[in-house]
């Protein structure tokens, strides 16, 4: 009887440890930061891409969190002579599945929305006049794994998944709109995302 009681206590402790970070009522803080610079032969300056999207979420149930990210994306391409800047809002829902008490698999559904501007860039890499505005609405499903070295920190490894995007550009002078719809699977394991989330 004593062994059975100790076994039940051990199982309860492991289960509690596994769910402690992702139980109902907890808060998750994190986000992502990206930077890329590419120099194309013949271009006066390098193409630069920078983005920062901090996020916050709330566990409405055990292992299920909802939240949003709010951030900024900057892309200056001297090689194609344009500069894009956009503010982004990305509501999400995320569900965790316990693998062990320190490893969890998760799937995330997000709906990124971005509103920005397009500007002209000359051959010297200088930014010029505003060419138009942009609007992007998308849906993305992405898988990942989280490792918890302790109850407050999760180190995440994820890849892009199945996604859809509706991208609209409105010309500044004429008001003409050009819409592009894209849909596809981009689970590129050679371009993973590595991040850190904090759980409170």
Short mmCIF file of C-alpha atoms in Angstrom, two decimals:
data_model
loop_
_atom_site.label_atom_id
_atom_site.label_comp_id
_atom_site.label_asym_id
_atom_site.label_seq_id
_atom_site.Cartn_x
_atom_site.Cartn_y
_atom_site.Cartn_z
CA UNK A 1 0.00 0.00 0.00
CA UNK A 2 2.86 2.35 0.87
CA UNK A 3 4.51 1.72 -2.54
CA UNK A 4 1.22 2.38 -4.32
CA UNK A 5 0.75 5.66 -2.44
CA UNK A 6 4.32 6.76 -3.25
CA UNK A 7 3.79 5.85 -6.92
CA UNK A 8 0.58 7.92 -7.07
CA UNK A 9 2.36 10.90 -5.46
CA UNK A 10 5.23 10.60 -7.97
CA UNK A 11 2.83 10.47 -10.94
CA UNK A 12 0.91 13.47 -9.58
CA UNK A 13 4.16 15.42 -9.15
CA UNK A 14 5.27 14.65 -12.71
CA UNK A 15 1.85 15.62 -14.10
CA UNK A 16 1.84 18.86 -12.11
CA UNK A 17 5.37 19.66 -13.27
CA UNK A 18 4.41 19.03 -16.89
CA UNK A 19 1.38 21.31 -16.74
CA UNK A 20 2.73 23.99 -14.38
CA UNK A 21 3.85 26.27 -17.22
CA UNK A 22 0.76 25.78 -19.38
CA UNK A 23 -2.08 25.50 -16.89
CA UNK A 24 -5.19 27.68 -16.91
CA UNK A 25 -4.59 31.22 -15.65
CA UNK A 26 -0.90 31.43 -16.59
CA UNK A 27 0.51 34.21 -18.80
CA UNK A 28 3.04 33.74 -21.62
CA UNK A 29 5.37 36.53 -22.79
CA UNK A 30 7.70 36.33 -25.76
CA UNK A 31 7.84 37.22 -29.42
CA UNK A 32 10.34 37.17 -32.24
CA UNK A 33 13.08 39.35 -33.66
CA UNK A 34 14.55 38.93 -37.13
CA UNK A 35 17.37 40.59 -39.05
CA UNK A 36 18.80 39.83 -42.48
CA UNK A 37 21.24 41.69 -44.72
CA UNK A 38 22.06 40.61 -48.29
CA UNK A 39 24.44 42.35 -50.70
CA UNK A 40 23.56 41.82 -54.36
CA UNK A 41 26.35 42.25 -56.94
CA UNK A 42 26.06 45.65 -58.60
CA UNK A 43 23.84 47.19 -55.89
CA UNK A 44 25.14 50.30 -54.11
CA UNK A 45 24.05 49.04 -50.67
CA UNK A 46 22.88 45.84 -49.05
CA UNK A 47 19.23 44.81 -48.85
CA UNK A 48 18.11 44.91 -45.21
CA UNK A 49 15.17 43.25 -43.48
CA UNK A 50 14.33 43.78 -39.80
CA UNK A 51 11.32 42.77 -37.75
CA UNK A 52 10.33 42.77 -34.07
CA UNK A 53 7.00 41.37 -32.85
CA UNK A 54 6.63 40.99 -29.05
CA UNK A 55 3.65 38.90 -27.95
CA UNK A 56 1.55 38.15 -24.88
CA UNK A 57 -0.89 35.31 -24.28
CA UNK A 58 -3.21 33.98 -21.59
CA UNK A 59 -4.01 30.34 -20.85
CA UNK A 60 -7.81 30.12 -21.00
CA UNK A 61 -7.59 26.39 -20.30
CA UNK A 62 -4.91 23.84 -19.48
CA UNK A 63 -2.43 23.73 -22.40
CA UNK A 64 -4.48 26.23 -24.47
CA UNK A 65 -3.43 29.88 -24.79
CA UNK A 66 -4.81 32.81 -26.78
CA UNK A 67 -3.02 36.10 -27.33
CA UNK A 68 -1.60 38.55 -29.80
CA UNK A 69 1.65 39.95 -31.08
CA UNK A 70 2.12 43.62 -32.04
CA UNK A 71 5.19 44.76 -33.92
CA UNK A 72 7.04 46.36 -36.79
CA UNK A 73 8.58 45.09 -40.05
CA UNK A 74 11.12 46.98 -42.20
CA UNK A 75 12.38 45.79 -45.58
CA UNK A 76 14.65 47.98 -47.71
CA UNK A 77 15.66 46.40 -51.02
CA UNK A 78 18.17 48.41 -53.03
CA UNK A 79 18.34 45.65 -55.65
CA UNK A 80 14.60 45.95 -56.46
CA UNK A 81 14.42 49.70 -55.69
CA UNK A 82 11.73 49.74 -53.00
CA UNK A 83 11.28 50.01 -49.25
CA UNK A 84 8.42 48.46 -47.28
CA UNK A 85 7.51 49.35 -43.71
CA UNK A 86 4.55 47.85 -41.88
CA UNK A 87 2.98 47.62 -38.44
CA UNK A 88 1.77 44.12 -37.64
CA UNK A 89 -0.91 42.68 -35.36
CA UNK A 90 -0.97 38.89 -35.05
CA UNK A 91 -3.67 37.27 -32.88
CA UNK A 92 -2.97 33.60 -32.14
CA UNK A 93 -4.20 30.46 -30.46
CA UNK A 94 -1.75 27.80 -29.26
CA UNK A 95 -2.25 24.28 -27.94
CA UNK A 96 0.40 22.22 -26.11
CA UNK A 97 0.73 18.43 -25.88
CA UNK A 98 2.93 17.01 -23.11
CA UNK A 99 5.68 14.66 -24.28
CA UNK A 100 7.62 14.60 -20.98
CA UNK A 101 7.68 16.91 -17.98
CA UNK A 102 10.23 19.15 -19.80
CA UNK A 103 9.28 18.74 -23.48
CA UNK A 104 6.03 19.77 -25.14
CA UNK A 105 4.82 19.74 -28.72
CA UNK A 106 2.65 22.71 -29.76
CA UNK A 107 0.60 23.82 -32.70
CA UNK A 108 -0.15 27.49 -33.28
CA UNK A 109 -2.83 29.12 -35.43
CA UNK A 110 -2.20 32.81 -36.10
CA UNK A 111 -3.93 35.51 -38.14
CA UNK A 112 -1.27 38.11 -39.00
CA UNK A 113 -2.48 41.52 -40.19
CA UNK A 114 -0.04 44.13 -41.50
CA UNK A 115 -0.58 47.73 -42.62
CA UNK A 116 2.26 49.64 -44.24
CA UNK A 117 3.76 51.83 -46.93
CA UNK A 118 5.93 51.37 -50.02
CA UNK A 119 8.57 53.95 -50.91
CA UNK A 120 10.90 54.39 -53.87
CA UNK A 121 14.62 53.65 -53.45
CA UNK A 122 17.13 55.05 -55.94
CA UNK A 123 20.27 53.35 -57.32
CA UNK A 124 22.38 54.86 -54.52
CA UNK A 125 20.14 53.29 -51.86
CA UNK A 126 18.46 56.57 -50.81
CA UNK A 127 14.77 56.46 -49.90
CA UNK A 128 12.50 58.66 -51.99
CA UNK A 129 8.80 59.33 -52.47
CA UNK A 130 5.92 57.27 -51.13
CA UNK A 131 4.57 54.98 -53.87
CA UNK A 132 1.58 53.52 -52.05
CA UNK A 133 0.14 51.66 -49.08
CA UNK A 134 -0.06 47.95 -48.35
CA UNK A 135 -2.45 45.70 -46.48
CA UNK A 136 -1.80 42.06 -45.66
CA UNK A 137 -4.19 39.55 -44.06
CA UNK A 138 -3.15 35.97 -43.53
CA UNK A 139 -3.67 32.70 -41.71
CA UNK A 140 -0.82 30.45 -40.62
CA UNK A 141 -0.63 27.07 -38.88
CA UNK A 142 2.82 26.20 -37.49
CA UNK A 143 4.15 23.29 -35.39
CA UNK A 144 6.94 23.40 -32.84
CA UNK A 145 8.59 21.97 -29.74
CA UNK A 146 9.20 23.68 -26.40
CA UNK A 147 11.87 22.71 -23.85
CA UNK A 148 11.38 23.89 -20.27
CA UNK A 149 14.67 24.05 -18.30
CA UNK A 150 12.54 25.47 -15.44
CA UNK A 151 8.94 26.50 -14.77
CA UNK A 152 9.38 30.09 -15.95
CA UNK A 153 11.27 29.70 -19.25
CA UNK A 154 10.49 27.80 -22.45
CA UNK A 155 13.00 27.49 -25.31
CA UNK A 156 11.17 26.93 -28.59
CA UNK A 157 12.06 25.41 -31.93
CA UNK A 158 9.47 25.77 -34.72
CA UNK A 159 9.12 25.83 -38.49
CA UNK A 160 6.73 27.61 -40.83
CA UNK A 161 3.67 25.57 -41.69
CA UNK A 162 0.58 25.86 -43.83
CA UNK A 163 -0.27 29.46 -44.70
CA UNK A 164 -2.50 31.80 -46.69
CA UNK A 165 -1.96 35.51 -47.40
CA UNK A 166 -3.99 38.20 -49.14
CA UNK A 167 -1.69 41.11 -50.01
CA UNK A 168 -3.02 44.40 -51.43
CA UNK A 169 -1.02 47.35 -52.74
CA UNK A 170 -2.77 50.69 -53.36
CA UNK A 171 -0.92 53.18 -55.60
CA UNK A 172 -0.46 56.63 -54.05
CA UNK A 173 -1.15 58.68 -57.22
CA UNK A 174 -3.84 56.72 -59.07
CA UNK A 175 -5.46 54.81 -56.20
CA UNK A 176 -5.29 51.61 -58.27
CA UNK A 177 -5.17 48.38 -56.27
CA UNK A 178 -3.24 45.21 -57.00
CA UNK A 179 -4.17 42.10 -55.01
CA UNK A 180 -2.12 38.94 -54.60
CA UNK A 181 -3.33 35.74 -52.96
CA UNK A 182 -0.88 33.05 -51.93
CA UNK A 183 -1.38 29.67 -50.29
CA UNK A 184 1.14 26.98 -49.52
CA UNK A 185 3.15 24.77 -47.20
CA UNK A 186 6.51 26.16 -46.09
CA UNK A 187 7.75 23.63 -43.52
CA UNK A 188 11.40 24.39 -44.23
CA UNK A 189 13.47 22.55 -41.62
CA UNK A 190 16.57 24.38 -42.88
CA UNK A 191 15.09 27.74 -41.82
CA UNK A 192 13.82 27.06 -38.29
CA UNK A 193 12.77 29.64 -35.74
CA UNK A 194 14.36 29.60 -32.31
CA UNK A 195 12.77 31.59 -29.53
CA UNK A 196 12.31 32.02 -25.80
CA UNK A 197 8.98 32.41 -23.98
CA UNK A 198 8.44 33.38 -20.34
CA UNK A 199 5.62 31.86 -18.29
CA UNK A 200 4.06 33.53 -15.22
#
